[in-house]
Amino acid sequence: MVQKILFTWSVHVSLGEGLRKTRGGRICCNTVQPRRTMVRRKGLIRCLVVDGDGEFREDVFGDRGLGVGLDEEIPPSGDAPSRSWVPVGRLRDFLKEKENELTTVEEAIGSRPDHPLNLRLAFVADEMSMGVSRALKRSDGALAVIPQVKRIELPSSPDEPGERITDLPDVYEKTLELQVAGADAVLIHTDQVRYGCSLGDFQSVTKRMLRAGSRPGFDGAPPLIRGDFIFHPLQLAEAAELGANAVILIAGLCLPDLENLLNSAALMGLEAIVECHTELERDIALELGATILYLSNLDYSTCRITPGRALSLRTEVPDWIVTVAGGGIRTASECWEYLDAGFDAVVMGRIFMQTRRANALIAEIQSRRRDVSQRFFENFGFDESDEQRLRGML
């Protein structure tokens, strides 16, 4: 069986010779070259492999436990622990439901090449505002605040209905309230089943904002972010057509197609925020060029919160990447912990759906700031060690 290396586990590893692009634009190589394509972390060499049947598998080789070194040939996969990569747990169920929804949409527009969604897929957008990146990377050193708009809390058990946290008769009025309160961006969920909001709610917000003379992401209006279980470019076309500025891409749902989705989002004028819960998801997102990472305590495979996960994932992310934290954050003191860890923004849901003092909460969160006086283009992407080496060469 033919095996190919798909991704390395580190953004700092340069890929070796013999690499090529597959149809989906993924980086592959026909021969394993450990010195170039593997990375040693915590005594392991790790890679993501796609076999001849298109199955994704994570292979983990011990430096010496399996007799494998960086200069030696990698043994066949049968000699190492491995598993096929597919969305796991509840993410697998979410994906199946979304595939069924998308099939209905494809059937409706398939015979209409002039349909707005088909036009979004066929042509490059004439502009990309970058409003989300600007909004989240505040120049004053304060945390950017992103309220989540939703009516239902994601249930932790598949056998239980989600908790209704607010009736929220008008999503537009809530978005306007959050804008006045000082929200830097607003995340609107469009999964009716799990979050109680829909594409219609999102469309209502953008239309009424435009009628009021306010364009999302421009002229002081907060950018709007679509949150959903996105795995296909057609869903990006929906977001662009609705007037969204950015979308959430849950890496655990769409990992094999993440590069294609990042490229498609850019072509449609959307910024992509990649949500990660594991080191693998984070490292692959960085390798593929993601510039906004949403490091989440929420594990969608179980729909449970893992305290401290976002903080642990932040340590190996370059400072020039926009980093967002989320998952169970409810107080200003928790937000300050993420500020001290180097995060640029926080996502908060339930508290903003239930509080009547959104402006006071945002003001409290942003009352504490870090020193950004030395920040100059985030060191042009160089970390401190790179900068020291360059200084030594002068």
Short mmCIF file of C-alpha atoms in Angstrom, two decimals:
data_model
loop_
_atom_site.label_atom_id
_atom_site.label_comp_id
_atom_site.label_asym_id
_atom_site.label_seq_id
_atom_site.Cartn_x
_atom_site.Cartn_y
_atom_site.Cartn_z
CA MET A 1 0.00 0.00 0.00
CA VAL A 2 1.36 3.43 -0.98
CA GLN A 3 1.82 5.81 1.91
CA LYS A 4 2.52 9.51 1.80
CA ILE A 5 3.52 12.06 4.38
CA LEU A 6 0.78 14.69 4.52
CA PHE A 7 1.83 17.24 7.10
CA THR A 8 4.68 17.71 9.53
CA TRP A 9 3.92 18.62 13.10
CA SER A 10 5.87 21.86 13.27
CA VAL A 11 5.66 25.18 11.49
CA HIS A 12 9.46 25.50 11.83
CA VAL A 13 10.26 22.34 9.83
CA SER A 14 11.06 22.81 6.15
CA LEU A 15 9.84 20.06 3.86
CA GLY A 16 12.38 18.08 1.88
CA GLU A 17 12.79 17.13 -1.74
CA GLY A 18 10.35 14.95 -3.60
CA LEU A 19 7.31 16.92 -2.44
CA ARG A 20 4.35 17.59 -4.63
CA LYS A 21 0.80 18.89 -4.47
CA THR A 22 -2.21 16.61 -4.62
CA ARG A 23 -5.48 17.60 -6.25
CA GLY A 24 -6.64 19.24 -3.04
CA GLY A 25 -3.43 21.22 -2.75
CA ARG A 26 -2.11 19.15 0.15
CA ILE A 27 1.61 18.74 0.60
CA CYS A 28 2.68 15.16 0.07
CA CYS A 29 5.77 13.15 -0.69
CA ASN A 30 6.19 9.67 -2.08
CA THR A 31 9.28 8.79 -0.07
CA VAL A 32 9.62 9.38 3.64
CA GLN A 33 12.50 11.72 4.47
CA PRO A 34 12.74 11.84 8.27
CA ARG A 35 15.43 14.51 8.48
CA ARG A 36 13.22 16.97 6.61
CA THR A 37 9.66 15.96 7.16
CA MET A 38 9.61 14.63 10.71
CA VAL A 39 9.81 16.63 13.91
CA ARG A 40 10.96 15.37 17.31
CA ARG A 41 8.77 16.46 20.18
CA LYS A 42 8.85 14.99 23.68
CA GLY A 43 10.84 11.97 22.46
CA LEU A 44 8.54 11.20 19.56
CA ILE A 45 8.61 11.65 15.83
CA ARG A 46 5.10 12.44 14.65
CA CYS A 47 3.46 12.84 11.28
CA LEU A 48 0.08 12.63 9.63
CA VAL A 49 -0.13 10.04 6.89
CA VAL A 50 -2.60 9.44 4.08
CA ASP A 51 -2.56 5.96 2.59
CA GLY A 52 -3.52 4.79 -0.87
CA ASP A 53 -7.19 4.54 0.07
CA GLY A 54 -7.36 8.14 1.24
CA GLU A 55 -7.41 7.19 4.92
CA PHE A 56 -5.76 9.68 7.27
CA ARG A 57 -3.66 8.28 10.06
CA GLU A 58 -1.43 9.76 12.74
CA ASP A 59 1.80 7.78 13.13
CA VAL A 60 3.95 8.15 16.23
CA PHE A 61 7.46 6.73 16.26
CA GLY A 62 9.72 6.72 19.31
CA ASP A 63 13.22 8.10 18.73
CA ARG A 64 14.84 4.80 19.75
CA GLY A 65 12.04 2.68 21.16
CA LEU A 66 11.25 1.41 17.66
CA GLY A 67 14.80 1.72 16.40
CA VAL A 68 13.99 4.87 14.43
CA GLY A 69 16.17 7.96 14.35
CA LEU A 70 15.89 11.14 12.35
CA ASP A 71 18.58 9.91 9.95
CA GLU A 72 17.12 6.46 9.52
CA GLU A 73 14.40 5.06 7.34
CA ILE A 74 10.89 5.00 8.79
CA PRO A 75 9.53 1.45 9.05
CA PRO A 76 6.21 0.40 7.49
CA SER A 77 3.15 1.65 9.34
CA GLY A 78 2.38 -1.84 10.59
CA ASP A 79 5.39 -1.57 12.89
CA ALA A 80 4.06 1.51 14.67
CA PRO A 81 0.90 2.49 16.55
CA SER A 82 -1.50 4.26 14.20
CA ARG A 83 -5.11 5.26 13.76
CA SER A 84 -7.19 6.48 10.83
CA TRP A 85 -8.03 10.18 10.99
CA VAL A 86 -11.73 10.95 10.93
CA PRO A 87 -13.80 13.35 13.02
CA VAL A 88 -14.28 11.60 16.34
CA GLY A 89 -17.06 11.41 18.89
CA ARG A 90 -19.93 13.81 18.41
CA LEU A 91 -18.12 15.67 15.65
CA ARG A 92 -18.74 12.65 13.43
CA ASP A 93 -22.49 12.97 14.02
CA PHE A 94 -22.41 16.73 13.43
CA LEU A 95 -20.61 16.17 10.12
CA LYS A 96 -23.18 13.66 8.89
CA GLU A 97 -26.02 16.06 9.66
CA LYS A 98 -24.29 18.91 7.89
CA GLU A 99 -23.59 16.72 4.86
CA ASN A 100 -27.31 16.00 4.61
CA GLU A 101 -28.15 19.70 4.89
CA LEU A 102 -25.61 20.56 2.22
CA THR A 103 -26.94 17.92 -0.16
CA THR A 104 -30.31 19.68 -0.09
CA VAL A 105 -28.68 23.01 -0.91
CA GLU A 106 -26.61 21.51 -3.74
CA GLU A 107 -29.70 19.97 -5.30
CA ALA A 108 -31.51 23.30 -5.14
CA ILE A 109 -28.77 25.30 -6.88
CA GLY A 110 -27.15 22.62 -9.03
CA SER A 111 -29.03 23.54 -12.22
CA ARG A 112 -28.59 27.30 -11.71
CA PRO A 113 -25.07 28.48 -12.56
CA ASP A 114 -26.24 32.07 -12.01
CA HIS A 115 -27.32 31.38 -8.44
CA PRO A 116 -25.57 33.77 -6.02
CA LEU A 117 -23.89 30.88 -4.20
CA ASN A 118 -22.53 29.43 -7.45
CA LEU A 119 -21.26 32.86 -8.43
CA ARG A 120 -19.48 33.17 -5.08
CA LEU A 121 -17.83 29.82 -5.77
CA ALA A 122 -16.87 30.71 -9.32
CA PHE A 123 -15.43 34.23 -8.96
CA VAL A 124 -12.85 35.88 -6.72
CA ALA A 125 -14.17 38.52 -4.33
CA ASP A 126 -13.23 42.08 -5.21
CA GLU A 127 -12.13 42.95 -1.66
CA MET A 128 -11.15 41.54 1.69
CA SER A 129 -11.59 43.92 4.59
CA MET A 130 -9.22 42.25 7.11
CA GLY A 131 -11.50 43.91 9.63
CA VAL A 132 -11.44 40.96 12.00
CA SER A 133 -7.63 40.88 12.24
CA ARG A 134 -7.52 44.61 12.87
CA ALA A 135 -10.29 44.45 15.45
CA LEU A 136 -8.73 41.60 17.41
CA LYS A 137 -5.15 42.92 17.45
CA ARG A 138 -5.83 46.01 19.53
CA SER A 139 -3.12 48.64 19.58
CA ASP A 140 -3.84 49.66 23.19
CA GLY A 141 -2.85 46.30 24.66
CA ALA A 142 -6.34 45.40 25.87
CA LEU A 143 -8.09 42.14 25.11
CA ALA A 144 -10.55 42.21 22.24
CA VAL A 145 -13.94 40.87 23.31
CA ILE A 146 -16.05 38.65 21.03
CA PRO A 147 -19.53 37.87 22.38
CA GLN A 148 -21.25 34.76 21.04
CA VAL A 149 -24.87 35.16 20.02
CA LYS A 150 -26.85 31.98 20.64
CA ARG A 151 -30.08 30.91 22.27
CA ILE A 152 -29.08 27.39 23.34
CA GLU A 153 -26.01 26.08 25.16
CA LEU A 154 -24.36 23.11 23.50
CA PRO A 155 -25.42 20.01 25.51
CA SER A 156 -22.66 17.86 26.99
CA SER A 157 -24.65 14.67 26.29
CA PRO A 158 -26.09 13.62 22.92
CA ASP A 159 -29.16 12.27 24.71
CA GLU A 160 -30.04 15.59 26.31
CA PRO A 161 -31.45 18.76 24.73
CA GLY A 162 -29.38 21.89 24.93
CA GLU A 163 -30.12 24.33 27.72
CA ARG A 164 -32.03 27.39 26.54
CA ILE A 165 -30.07 30.28 28.02
CA THR A 166 -32.11 33.11 26.50
CA ASP A 167 -35.27 33.64 24.46
CA LEU A 168 -33.60 36.38 22.38
CA PRO A 169 -36.55 37.47 20.24
CA ASP A 170 -34.39 39.69 18.00
CA VAL A 171 -30.78 38.80 17.14
CA TYR A 172 -30.25 42.17 15.44
CA GLU A 173 -31.23 44.10 18.57
CA LYS A 174 -28.85 41.99 20.62
CA THR A 175 -26.04 42.58 18.13
CA LEU A 176 -26.73 46.31 18.22
CA GLU A 177 -26.66 46.23 22.01
CA LEU A 178 -23.28 44.48 21.95
CA GLN A 179 -21.94 46.99 19.42
CA VAL A 180 -22.93 49.89 21.65
CA ALA A 181 -21.39 48.11 24.63
CA GLY A 182 -18.03 48.04 22.85
CA ALA A 183 -17.73 44.52 21.42
CA ASP A 184 -14.79 44.26 19.04
CA ALA A 185 -16.50 41.59 16.93
CA VAL A 186 -19.66 39.51 17.20
CA LEU A 187 -19.84 35.75 16.65
CA ILE A 188 -23.29 34.62 15.51
CA HIS A 189 -23.96 30.89 15.47
CA THR A 190 -26.07 29.59 12.61
CA ASP A 191 -26.67 26.00 13.71
CA GLN A 192 -30.36 25.95 14.56
CA VAL A 193 -30.31 22.55 16.26
CA ARG A 194 -27.38 23.06 18.62
CA TYR A 195 -27.34 26.82 19.17
CA GLY A 196 -30.87 27.96 18.39
CA CYS A 197 -29.88 30.57 15.77
CA SER A 198 -30.08 30.25 12.00
CA LEU A 199 -28.83 31.64 8.70
CA GLY A 200 -32.00 33.71 8.66
CA ASP A 201 -30.99 35.38 11.94
CA PHE A 202 -27.57 36.20 10.50
CA GLN A 203 -29.10 37.59 7.30
CA SER A 204 -31.51 39.73 9.32
CA VAL A 205 -28.60 41.30 11.21
CA THR A 206 -26.58 42.21 8.11
CA LYS A 207 -29.59 43.53 6.17
CA ARG A 208 -30.77 45.75 8.99
CA MET A 209 -27.26 47.01 9.66
CA LEU A 210 -26.92 47.99 6.01
CA ARG A 211 -30.32 49.70 6.03
CA ALA A 212 -29.17 51.66 9.07
CA GLY A 213 -26.09 52.78 7.13
CA SER A 214 -23.66 50.55 9.01
CA ARG A 215 -21.58 47.98 7.15
CA PRO A 216 -20.18 45.14 9.28
CA GLY A 217 -16.41 45.49 9.71
CA PHE A 218 -16.34 49.03 8.33
CA ASP A 219 -16.85 52.56 9.69
CA GLY A 220 -16.74 51.54 13.33
CA ALA A 221 -19.23 48.67 13.07
CA PRO A 222 -17.96 45.41 14.57
CA PRO A 223 -17.17 42.63 12.09
CA LEU A 224 -19.54 39.67 12.07
CA ILE A 225 -18.30 36.08 12.33
CA ARG A 226 -20.31 33.06 11.27
CA GLY A 227 -20.04 30.13 13.65
CA ASP A 228 -21.11 26.72 12.34
CA PHE A 229 -19.82 23.25 11.55
CA ILE A 230 -18.16 24.18 8.26
CA PHE A 231 -16.52 21.54 6.08
CA HIS A 232 -17.32 22.61 2.50
CA PRO A 233 -16.65 25.74 0.36
CA LEU A 234 -20.39 26.06 -0.28
CA GLN A 235 -20.85 26.95 3.38
CA LEU A 236 -18.22 29.67 2.93
CA ALA A 237 -20.19 30.96 -0.04
CA GLU A 238 -23.27 31.13 2.20
CA ALA A 239 -21.33 33.17 4.76
CA ALA A 240 -20.00 35.56 2.12
CA GLU A 241 -23.45 35.99 0.59
CA LEU A 242 -24.90 36.76 4.03
CA GLY A 243 -22.32 39.52 4.56
CA ALA A 244 -20.09 37.82 7.12
CA ASN A 245 -16.54 39.11 7.55
CA ALA A 246 -15.13 35.83 8.84
CA VAL A 247 -15.96 32.21 9.58
CA ILE A 248 -14.99 29.71 12.25
CA LEU A 249 -13.31 26.57 10.91
CA ILE A 250 -13.31 23.82 13.53
CA ALA A 251 -10.10 21.94 12.80
CA GLY A 252 -11.33 18.73 14.40
CA LEU A 253 -14.17 18.63 11.89
CA CYS A 254 -12.40 19.56 8.66
CA LEU A 255 -8.69 18.80 9.18
CA PRO A 256 -8.00 17.01 5.84
CA ASP A 257 -9.77 19.82 3.95
CA LEU A 258 -8.48 22.70 6.04
CA GLU A 259 -6.03 24.00 3.43
CA ASN A 260 -8.71 24.02 0.75
CA LEU A 261 -11.10 25.85 3.08
CA LEU A 262 -8.47 28.45 4.02
CA ASN A 263 -7.77 29.14 0.37
CA SER A 264 -11.46 29.22 -0.55
CA ALA A 265 -12.25 31.63 2.27
CA ALA A 266 -9.54 34.03 1.10
CA LEU A 267 -10.82 33.91 -2.47
CA MET A 268 -14.32 34.76 -1.23
CA GLY A 269 -13.08 37.73 0.79
CA LEU A 270 -13.53 36.03 4.17
CA GLU A 271 -11.08 35.77 7.03
CA ALA A 272 -10.80 32.30 8.53
CA ILE A 273 -10.52 31.70 12.26
CA VAL A 274 -9.28 28.16 12.88
CA GLU A 275 -10.59 26.66 16.11
CA CYS A 276 -8.15 24.17 17.68
CA HIS A 277 -8.39 21.95 20.74
CA THR A 278 -5.30 19.74 20.29
CA GLU A 279 -1.62 20.22 19.47
CA LEU A 280 -2.07 18.37 16.19
CA GLU A 281 -4.85 20.72 15.08
CA ARG A 282 -2.86 23.78 16.13
CA ASP A 283 0.36 22.72 14.41
CA ILE A 284 -1.34 21.76 11.16
CA ALA A 285 -3.27 25.05 11.14
CA LEU A 286 0.00 26.96 11.52
CA GLU A 287 1.70 24.83 8.87
CA LEU A 288 -1.11 25.64 6.42
CA GLY A 289 -0.81 29.39 6.99
CA ALA A 290 -3.68 30.18 9.35
CA THR A 291 -3.24 33.68 10.76
CA ILE A 292 -6.03 33.65 13.35
CA LEU A 293 -6.17 30.76 15.82
CA TYR A 294 -9.07 30.20 18.19
CA LEU A 295 -7.59 28.01 20.92
CA SER A 296 -10.55 26.49 22.68
CA ASN A 297 -11.12 24.73 25.97
CA LEU A 298 -14.20 23.13 24.40
CA ASP A 299 -13.69 19.66 22.97
CA TYR A 300 -16.38 19.25 20.32
CA SER A 301 -15.84 15.50 20.21
CA THR A 302 -17.30 15.28 23.72
CA CYS A 303 -18.84 18.76 24.04
CA ARG A 304 -17.07 19.17 27.36
CA ILE A 305 -14.77 21.87 28.67
CA THR A 306 -11.14 21.04 29.42
CA PRO A 307 -9.90 23.82 31.75
CA GLY A 308 -6.49 25.20 30.86
CA ARG A 309 -6.32 23.66 27.38
CA ALA A 310 -6.24 27.00 25.55
CA LEU A 311 -3.43 28.24 27.81
CA SER A 312 -1.31 25.15 27.14
CA LEU A 313 -1.80 25.47 23.37
CA ARG A 314 -0.75 29.13 23.34
CA THR A 315 2.87 28.51 24.37
CA GLU A 316 4.13 27.49 20.92
CA VAL A 317 2.21 29.98 18.79
CA PRO A 318 4.24 32.87 17.31
CA ASP A 319 3.25 36.29 18.65
CA TRP A 320 2.41 37.63 15.21
CA ILE A 321 -0.44 35.13 14.93
CA VAL A 322 -3.75 36.53 16.21
CA THR A 323 -4.77 34.26 19.09
CA VAL A 324 -8.27 33.94 20.52
CA ALA A 325 -9.23 32.02 23.65
CA GLY A 326 -12.64 30.56 24.41
CA GLY A 327 -14.60 27.83 26.09
CA GLY A 328 -16.16 28.38 29.51
CA ILE A 329 -14.79 31.90 30.08
CA ARG A 330 -17.21 33.98 32.16
CA THR A 331 -15.37 36.53 34.32
CA ALA A 332 -12.99 39.43 33.84
CA SER A 333 -10.38 37.78 36.08
CA GLU A 334 -10.36 34.72 33.82
CA CYS A 335 -9.91 37.00 30.82
CA TRP A 336 -6.91 38.67 32.44
CA GLU A 337 -5.25 35.27 32.80
CA TYR A 338 -5.48 34.87 29.03
CA LEU A 339 -4.23 38.43 28.53
CA ASP A 340 -1.15 37.63 30.62
CA ALA A 341 -0.59 34.47 28.54
CA GLY A 342 -0.37 36.55 25.36
CA PHE A 343 -3.84 36.12 23.88
CA ASP A 344 -5.29 38.91 21.76
CA ALA A 345 -9.00 38.20 22.24
CA VAL A 346 -11.54 36.15 24.15
CA VAL A 347 -14.84 34.58 23.08
CA MET A 348 -17.60 34.67 25.69
CA GLY A 349 -21.11 33.29 25.22
CA ARG A 350 -23.52 32.62 28.06
CA ILE A 351 -22.55 35.63 30.15
CA PHE A 352 -23.32 38.09 27.34
CA MET A 353 -26.60 36.39 26.55
CA GLN A 354 -27.77 36.76 30.16
CA THR A 355 -26.21 39.95 31.52
CA ARG A 356 -27.85 43.35 31.31
CA ARG A 357 -24.53 45.08 31.88
CA ALA A 358 -22.57 44.10 28.80
CA ASN A 359 -20.91 47.51 28.62
CA ALA A 360 -19.69 47.30 32.22
CA LEU A 361 -18.32 43.79 31.67
CA ILE A 362 -16.42 44.77 28.53
CA ALA A 363 -15.06 47.87 30.25
CA GLU A 364 -13.86 45.77 33.19
CA ILE A 365 -12.17 43.22 30.90
CA GLN A 366 -10.42 45.96 28.95
CA SER A 367 -9.40 47.96 32.02
CA ARG A 368 -6.28 45.82 32.26
CA ARG A 369 -3.73 46.05 29.47
CA ARG A 370 -0.32 44.72 28.59
CA ASP A 371 2.62 46.78 27.39
CA VAL A 372 2.76 46.83 23.59
CA SER A 373 5.19 49.73 23.27
CA GLN A 374 7.94 47.40 22.03
CA ARG A 375 5.70 45.65 19.53
CA PHE A 376 6.68 46.54 15.97
CA PHE A 377 5.00 44.34 13.38
CA GLU A 378 5.39 41.54 15.95
CA ASN A 379 9.12 41.24 15.12
CA PHE A 380 8.25 40.63 11.46
CA GLY A 381 7.44 37.04 12.34
CA PHE A 382 10.80 36.35 14.04
CA ASP A 383 10.86 35.03 17.56
CA GLU A 384 13.34 36.29 20.18
CA SER A 385 15.96 33.63 19.45
CA ASP A 386 15.89 34.51 15.73
CA GLU A 387 16.33 38.17 16.58
CA GLN A 388 19.31 37.46 18.86
CA ARG A 389 21.01 35.37 16.16
CA LEU A 390 20.51 38.15 13.62
CA ARG A 391 21.97 40.72 15.99
CA GLY A 392 25.00 38.50 16.49
CA MET A 393 25.61 38.38 12.75
CA LEU A 394 25.73 42.18 12.41
#
